[in-house]
Coordinates of C-alpha atoms in Angstrom, one line a residue:
Chain S
M791 CA -12.1 -3.1 1.7
A792 CA -9.2 -5.5 2.3
N793 CA -10.6 -7.1 5.4
L794 CA -14.0 -8.1 4.1
P795 CA -14.8 -11.8 4.6
G796 CA -13.5 -14.6 2.5
G797 CA -12.9 -17.5 4.8
K798 CA -10.2 -15.9 7.0
P799 CA -9.2 -17.8 10.2
Q800 CA -10.8 -15.2 12.5
D801 CA -14.1 -15.6 10.7
R802 CA -14.1 -19.3 11.4
Q803 CA -13.4 -18.7 15.0
S804 CA -16.5 -16.6 15.4
G805 CA -18.5 -19.4 14.0
L806 CA -19.9 -17.4 11.2
R807 CA -20.3 -18.8 7.8
Y808 CA -20.4 -16.9 4.5
P809 CA -21.8 -18.0 1.2
T810 CA -19.1 -19.6 -1.0
N811 CA -19.0 -16.6 -3.3
G812 CA -18.2 -14.4 -0.3
K813 CA -21.2 -12.1 -0.9
T814 CA -23.2 -11.1 2.1
I815 CA -26.3 -8.9 2.4
Y816 CA -23.9 -5.9 2.7
H817 CA -22.7 -6.5 -0.9
R818 CA -26.2 -6.2 -2.3
P819 CA -27.5 -2.8 -3.4
L820 CA -30.5 -1.4 -1.6
N821 CA -32.1 0.1 -4.7
R822 CA -32.1 -2.8 -7.1
T823 CA -35.5 -4.2 -6.5
K824 CA -37.3 -0.9 -6.7
T825 CA -39.5 -1.9 -9.6
A826 CA -39.5 -5.6 -9.1
E827 CA -42.9 -7.2 -8.4
L828 CA -43.7 -10.4 -6.6
S829 CA -46.3 -13.0 -7.6
Q830 CA -49.6 -12.2 -5.9
A831 CA -50.5 -15.9 -5.9
S832 CA -47.4 -16.8 -3.8
F833 CA -48.1 -13.9 -1.5
A834 CA -51.7 -15.0 -1.0
Y835 CA -50.5 -18.5 -0.2
L836 CA -47.9 -17.3 2.3
F837 CA -50.4 -14.9 3.9
S838 CA -53.1 -17.6 4.3
E839 CA -50.4 -19.7 6.1
M840 CA -49.6 -16.7 8.3
V841 CA -53.3 -16.2 9.2
S842 CA -53.8 -19.9 10.0
Y843 CA -50.5 -19.9 12.0
A844 CA -51.8 -16.9 14.0
Q845 CA -55.2 -18.6 14.4
R846 CA -53.7 -21.4 16.5
R847 CA -54.0 -21.0 20.2
V848 CA -56.0 -17.8 20.1
T849 CA -59.1 -17.3 22.1
G850 CA -61.0 -14.8 20.0
I851 CA -61.0 -12.5 17.0
Q852 CA -59.4 -9.6 18.9
D853 CA -56.6 -11.9 19.9
L854 CA -56.1 -13.1 16.3
E855 CA -56.0 -9.5 15.0
K856 CA -53.5 -8.6 17.6
R857 CA -51.3 -11.4 16.5
L858 CA -51.5 -10.4 12.9
N859 CA -50.7 -6.8 14.0
T860 CA -47.6 -8.0 15.9
Q861 CA -46.4 -9.9 12.8
G862 CA -46.6 -6.7 10.7
H863 CA -45.0 -4.4 13.3
P864 CA -41.3 -5.2 12.7
L865 CA -41.9 -4.9 9.0
G866 CA -43.0 -1.3 9.4
L867 CA -40.0 -0.4 11.5
K868 CA -37.7 -1.7 8.8
L869 CA -39.6 -0.3 5.8
L870 CA -39.4 3.2 7.3
D871 CA -35.7 3.3 6.9
L872 CA -35.7 1.5 3.6
L873 CA -38.3 3.9 2.0
L874 CA -36.4 7.0 3.1
I875 CA -33.1 5.8 1.8
R876 CA -34.7 5.1 -1.5
E877 CA -35.8 8.7 -1.8
P878 CA -33.6 11.0 -3.8
P879 CA -31.1 12.6 -1.4
R880 CA -32.7 16.0 -1.5
S881 CA -36.0 14.8 -0.2
Q882 CA -34.6 12.4 2.4
L883 CA -36.4 14.1 5.2
R884 CA -37.6 12.6 8.4
P885 CA -41.3 13.2 8.9
L886 CA -41.7 15.8 11.6
N887 CA -45.5 16.2 11.8
I888 CA -48.5 13.9 11.5
I889 CA -49.5 15.0 8.0
A890 CA -46.0 14.4 6.6
L891 CA -46.0 11.0 8.2
L892 CA -49.4 10.0 6.9
H893 CA -48.5 11.2 3.4
L894 CA -45.4 9.0 3.6
I895 CA -47.7 6.1 4.5
K896 CA -50.4 6.8 1.9
I897 CA -48.0 7.4 -1.0
N898 CA -44.6 5.8 -0.4
L899 CA -45.5 2.9 1.8
W900 CA -48.6 1.9 -0.2
T901 CA -46.8 2.2 -3.5
H902 CA -44.0 0.1 -2.3
L903 CA -46.3 -2.6 -0.9
F904 CA -49.2 -2.7 -3.2
G905 CA -48.2 -0.8 -6.3
R906 CA -50.7 2.0 -5.9
Q907 CA -51.5 4.8 -3.4
A908 CA -54.0 4.4 -0.7
D909 CA -57.5 5.6 -1.7
R910 CA -58.1 8.3 0.9
L911 CA -56.8 10.0 3.9
E912 CA -59.2 11.5 6.5
K913 CA -59.0 13.2 9.8
S914 CA -61.7 12.3 12.3
S915 CA -64.5 14.8 12.1
N916 CA -65.5 14.0 15.7
P917 CA -64.2 16.9 17.9
D918 CA -63.8 14.5 20.8
T919 CA -61.1 12.5 19.0
P920 CA -58.7 14.8 17.3
D921 CA -56.0 12.2 17.6
E922 CA -57.7 9.8 15.1
Y923 CA -56.9 9.7 11.4
M924 CA -58.2 7.3 8.8
I925 CA -56.4 5.7 5.9
V926 CA -59.0 4.2 3.5
D927 CA -58.2 1.3 1.1
N928 CA -61.1 0.3 -1.2
E929 CA -59.7 -3.1 -1.9
P930 CA -56.9 -4.3 0.3
L931 CA -54.5 -6.6 -1.5
V932 CA -54.1 -8.9 1.5
N933 CA -57.8 -9.6 1.6
A934 CA -58.1 -10.5 -2.1
Y935 CA -58.3 -14.2 -1.6
I936 CA -59.7 -14.3 2.0
S937 CA -63.3 -15.1 2.7
V938 CA -64.2 -14.6 6.3
P939 CA -66.6 -17.2 7.7
R940 CA -69.9 -15.7 8.9
E941 CA -69.3 -16.4 12.6
M942 CA -66.1 -14.4 12.4
S943 CA -67.5 -11.4 10.5
Q944 CA -65.7 -9.0 12.8
L945 CA -62.4 -10.2 11.6
N946 CA -60.4 -8.2 9.1
C947 CA -57.1 -9.8 8.1
A948 CA -55.8 -6.4 7.0
A949 CA -54.9 -6.2 10.7
Y950 CA -51.5 -7.3 9.3
V951 CA -51.3 -4.1 7.3
A952 CA -52.4 -2.1 10.3
G953 CA -49.4 -3.6 12.1
I954 CA -47.1 -2.4 9.4
I955 CA -48.6 1.1 9.6
E956 CA -48.2 1.0 13.4
G957 CA -44.5 0.0 12.9
V958 CA -43.9 3.0 10.6
C959 CA -45.6 5.4 13.1
D960 CA -43.7 4.0 16.1
G961 CA -40.4 4.0 14.3
A962 CA -40.8 7.6 13.3
G963 CA -41.4 8.6 16.9
F964 CA -45.2 8.9 16.6
P965 CA -46.5 6.1 18.9
A966 CA -49.9 5.1 17.7
R967 CA -52.4 2.3 17.8
V968 CA -53.7 1.2 14.4
T969 CA -56.7 -1.0 13.8
A970 CA -58.3 -2.3 10.6
H971 CA -62.1 -2.1 10.2
S972 CA -64.3 -3.4 7.3
V973 CA -66.8 -0.9 6.2
G974 CA -67.9 -2.4 2.9
G975 CA -71.6 -3.0 2.4
K976 CA -72.6 0.0 4.3
E977 CA -73.9 3.2 2.8
E978 CA -71.3 4.5 0.3
G979 CA -69.3 1.3 0.7
E980 CA -71.6 -0.6 -1.7
M981 CA -69.2 -0.3 -4.6
W982 CA -66.3 -1.7 -2.7
P983 CA -67.4 -4.7 -0.6
G984 CA -63.9 -5.1 0.8
K985 CA -63.4 -1.5 1.7
T986 CA -61.2 -1.2 4.8
V987 CA -60.5 1.7 7.0
F988 CA -57.2 1.8 9.0
L989 CA -57.9 3.8 12.1
V990 CA -54.7 5.5 13.4
K991 CA -55.0 6.7 16.9
F992 CA -52.0 8.7 18.1
E993 CA -50.9 8.8 21.7
G994 CA -51.4 12.1 23.6
E995 CA -47.8 13.0 23.6
V996 CA -47.7 13.1 19.8
L997 CA -50.4 15.7 19.7
E998 CA -48.8 17.7 22.5
R999 CA -45.5 17.8 20.6
E1000 CA -47.3 18.6 17.4
S1001 CA -48.9 21.7 19.0
L1002 CA -45.4 22.8 20.3
I1003 CA -43.8 22.4 16.9
V1004 CA -46.5 24.3 15.1
G1005 CA -46.3 27.0 17.7
K1006 CA -42.6 27.4 17.1
G1007 CA -42.8 27.4 13.3
Chain V
M926 CA -7.2 13.4 14.9
S927 CA -9.1 10.6 16.6
Y928 CA -12.7 9.6 16.2
Y929 CA -15.2 7.7 18.3
F930 CA -18.4 6.6 16.5
A931 CA -21.5 5.2 18.2
I932 CA -24.9 4.1 17.1
I933 CA -27.5 4.8 19.8
G934 CA -30.9 3.1 19.7
T935 CA -34.3 4.5 20.4
Q936 CA -34.1 3.6 24.1
D937 CA -30.7 5.4 24.4
N938 CA -29.0 2.1 24.3
P939 CA -25.7 1.7 22.3
L940 CA -26.0 -0.6 19.3
F941 CA -22.5 -0.3 18.0
E942 CA -19.3 1.6 18.8
Y943 CA -16.1 1.9 17.1
D944 CA -13.1 4.2 17.5
F945 CA -10.5 5.0 14.9
G946 CA -8.0 7.6 13.8
T947 CA -7.6 9.6 10.7
S948 CA -6.2 8.0 7.6
K949 CA -5.6 11.3 5.8
Q950 CA -2.2 13.0 5.7
G951 CA -0.3 9.9 6.6
G952 CA -2.4 9.0 9.6
D953 CA -2.2 5.3 10.5
G954 CA -5.9 5.0 11.3
Q955 CA -5.2 4.3 15.0
P956 CA -7.1 6.3 17.6
R957 CA -5.1 8.5 19.9
F958 CA -7.4 8.5 22.9
S959 CA -5.9 8.1 26.4
D960 CA -7.3 5.3 28.5
Q961 CA -9.3 7.8 30.5
A962 CA -10.6 9.5 27.4
R963 CA -12.1 6.3 26.2
H964 CA -14.4 6.2 29.1
L965 CA -15.1 9.8 28.9
N966 CA -16.0 9.6 25.2
Q967 CA -19.0 7.5 26.0
F968 CA -20.2 10.0 28.6
V969 CA -19.7 12.9 26.2
V970 CA -21.5 11.2 23.4
H971 CA -24.5 10.2 25.5
S972 CA -24.8 13.7 27.1
S973 CA -25.2 15.2 23.6
L974 CA -28.4 13.1 23.1
D975 CA -30.4 15.7 24.9
I976 CA -29.4 18.3 22.4
V977 CA -30.1 15.9 19.5
E978 CA -33.6 15.2 20.8
E979 CA -34.4 18.9 20.8
L980 CA -32.8 19.5 17.4
Q981 CA -34.3 16.6 15.6
W982 CA -37.9 18.0 15.7
T983 CA -36.9 21.3 14.3
R984 CA -35.2 20.0 11.1
G985 CA -36.2 17.2 8.9
E986 CA -32.7 16.5 7.5
M987 CA -31.0 13.4 8.8
Y988 CA -27.6 15.0 9.0
L989 CA -27.6 17.5 11.9
K990 CA -24.0 18.5 11.6
V991 CA -22.0 19.4 14.8
V992 CA -24.5 19.4 17.6
D993 CA -22.3 19.6 20.7
K994 CA -18.9 20.5 21.9
F995 CA -17.1 19.5 25.0
F996 CA -13.7 21.2 25.4
N997 CA -11.8 19.8 22.4
N998 CA -14.4 17.1 21.5
Y999 CA -16.9 17.9 18.7
I1000 CA -19.9 15.8 18.2
S1001 CA -21.6 15.4 14.8
C1002 CA -25.0 13.7 14.6
F1003 CA -27.1 11.9 12.0
A1004 CA -30.6 10.9 13.0
T1005 CA -32.0 8.1 10.9
A1006 CA -35.7 7.7 9.9
G1007 CA -36.2 5.2 12.7
N1008 CA -34.9 7.7 15.3
V1009 CA -31.7 5.8 15.8
K1010 CA -28.8 8.3 16.2
F1011 CA -25.3 8.0 14.7
L1012 CA -22.9 10.1 16.8
L1013 CA -19.4 10.8 15.8
L1014 CA -17.0 12.4 18.3
H1015 CA -14.0 14.0 16.7
Q1016 CA -11.1 15.3 18.6
P1017 CA -8.5 17.4 16.7
T1018 CA -5.0 16.3 17.8
N1019 CA -3.3 19.7 17.7
P1020 CA -2.9 20.4 21.5
A1021 CA -2.3 24.2 20.9
A1022 CA -5.6 24.5 19.0
G1023 CA -7.2 22.3 21.6
A1024 CA -6.2 24.7 24.4
G1025 CA -7.3 27.7 22.4
A1026 CA -10.7 26.1 21.7
A1027 CA -11.1 25.2 25.4
G1028 CA -10.4 28.8 26.4
A1029 CA -12.5 30.7 24.0
A1030 CA -15.2 29.0 21.8
G1031 CA -14.8 29.4 18.1
T1032 CA -11.1 30.0 17.9
P1033 CA -9.7 26.7 16.6
A1034 CA -9.7 28.0 13.1
L1035 CA -7.3 30.8 14.0
A1036 CA -5.1 28.6 16.1
S1037 CA -4.5 26.0 13.5
S1038 CA -1.8 26.9 11.0
A1039 CA -2.3 27.4 7.3
R1040 CA -0.9 24.0 6.6
S1041 CA -3.4 22.1 8.7
S1042 CA -6.4 24.3 8.0
T1043 CA -7.0 22.5 4.7
S1044 CA -7.0 19.1 6.4
I1045 CA -10.3 17.8 7.5
G1046 CA -10.3 17.4 11.2
A1047 CA -8.0 20.3 12.1
N1048 CA -11.1 22.5 11.9
P1049 CA -14.1 20.5 12.8
T1050 CA -16.7 23.1 11.8
S1051 CA -15.3 23.9 8.4
P1052 CA -17.5 23.0 5.3
Q1053 CA -14.9 20.4 4.2
T1054 CA -15.1 18.5 7.5
E1055 CA -18.9 18.7 7.4
E1056 CA -19.0 17.2 3.9
A1057 CA -16.5 14.5 4.9
V1058 CA -18.6 13.6 7.9
R1059 CA -21.7 13.7 5.8
S1060 CA -20.2 11.2 3.3
F1061 CA -19.1 9.0 6.2
F1062 CA -22.6 9.0 7.7
A1063 CA -24.2 8.3 4.4
E1064 CA -22.1 5.3 3.8
V1065 CA -22.6 4.0 7.3
Y1066 CA -26.4 4.5 6.9
D1067 CA -26.4 2.5 3.8
S1068 CA -24.7 -0.4 5.6
Y1069 CA -27.0 0.1 8.6
V1070 CA -30.1 -0.2 6.6
K1071 CA -28.8 -3.4 5.1
A1072 CA -28.1 -4.7 8.7
V1073 CA -31.6 -3.7 9.7
M1074 CA -33.2 -5.4 6.7
N1075 CA -31.8 -8.7 7.8
P1076 CA -34.9 -10.7 8.8
F1077 CA -33.1 -12.0 11.8
Y1078 CA -32.4 -8.5 13.2
R1079 CA -34.7 -7.5 16.0
A1080 CA -35.2 -3.7 16.3
G1081 CA -33.0 -2.3 19.1
A1082 CA -30.6 -5.2 19.1
E1083 CA -26.8 -4.7 19.1
I1084 CA -25.2 -5.0 15.7
G1085 CA -22.4 -7.6 16.1
S1086 CA -21.7 -8.3 12.5
P1087 CA -18.0 -8.3 11.7
V1088 CA -18.9 -7.4 8.1
F1089 CA -20.7 -4.3 9.3
R1090 CA -17.7 -3.3 11.4
A1091 CA -15.4 -3.7 8.4
R1092 CA -17.8 -1.6 6.4
V1093 CA -17.7 1.2 9.0
A1094 CA -13.9 1.0 9.2
A1095 CA -13.7 1.2 5.4
A1096 CA -15.9 4.3 5.4
G1097 CA -13.7 5.8 8.1
R1098 CA -10.6 5.2 6.1
K1099 CA -12.2 6.6 2.9
Y1100 CA -13.5 9.9 4.2
L1101 CA -11.9 10.8 7.6

């Protein structure tokens, strides 16, 4: 690695600057922060700023949720690669079907982001919508310090997490639309007032491919 | 032995390309492609994408080994989690073996002499070569993920970092 940076003339020409110790992101290990945790308070502060940033210049709740979703999307794309490279080499498998993908989200993604697994994974029981899956979180971390005003009761700021999920699905080649819905306070949701369902609706082509793959196997 | 390495994005757009020669057995690390072959390489690599797209849904491994062969050009593929493809075209230098391979598929191992059969590259489908290419891809993938994790990197953008290029070059020198 003789020609790594260190203030060589050609580096200066390209206008790039390196930290004085010569270390770039390429020098840092990908695995080091596996168990490191971040302060929830600082996250909550940052997230509230993100929500109020997204709230500027929006016309309605749907628009706001869409913006939050867009903020999360690139994160999902990046996390997909990161999560798989952190797996032990033997199980570094790309998800090939919907179930494998949703398991990756429920277990690996959730553990990475929130320190625990998602609470439930369900397939839509409605025969008209076989393309819909639900990931249930009883108490989303992002909503911990958010109280939604009454006139915006439709809003669920976990749309940001929905964006992350959407990014993971899109990145893995399973284009989908993911939305967050609050279901707390209804029937069985009594115990968890903040209960949120992430509705994952896959595009038709995903199901088509799924049936082909299963047919082959 | 010359190599052409390309990273192809999800929209079949090239994100990065680099050509280099072998550094094993006294190689100087310089590619030995003719001027015409340089243009041809891009075609050959892109034409193998169709095969990759079929293969990648049948196997969950990232390393798909040699997926395509065009005369004396062998193409190894590595599909990342985000469906970005790493493609490595390798071209054994031995012209006699090349002619044999072009004539009848699967004969390069016979054509290459006992001396060169142990070298990676002389026989692109041997387990040694497969392992060397796997190590190369693994190291590049590590750097690639770091490049992608950069908060200023937009998915599907070209990777222009000179540090990344140096890392790929180092991996090439180390394994191929």
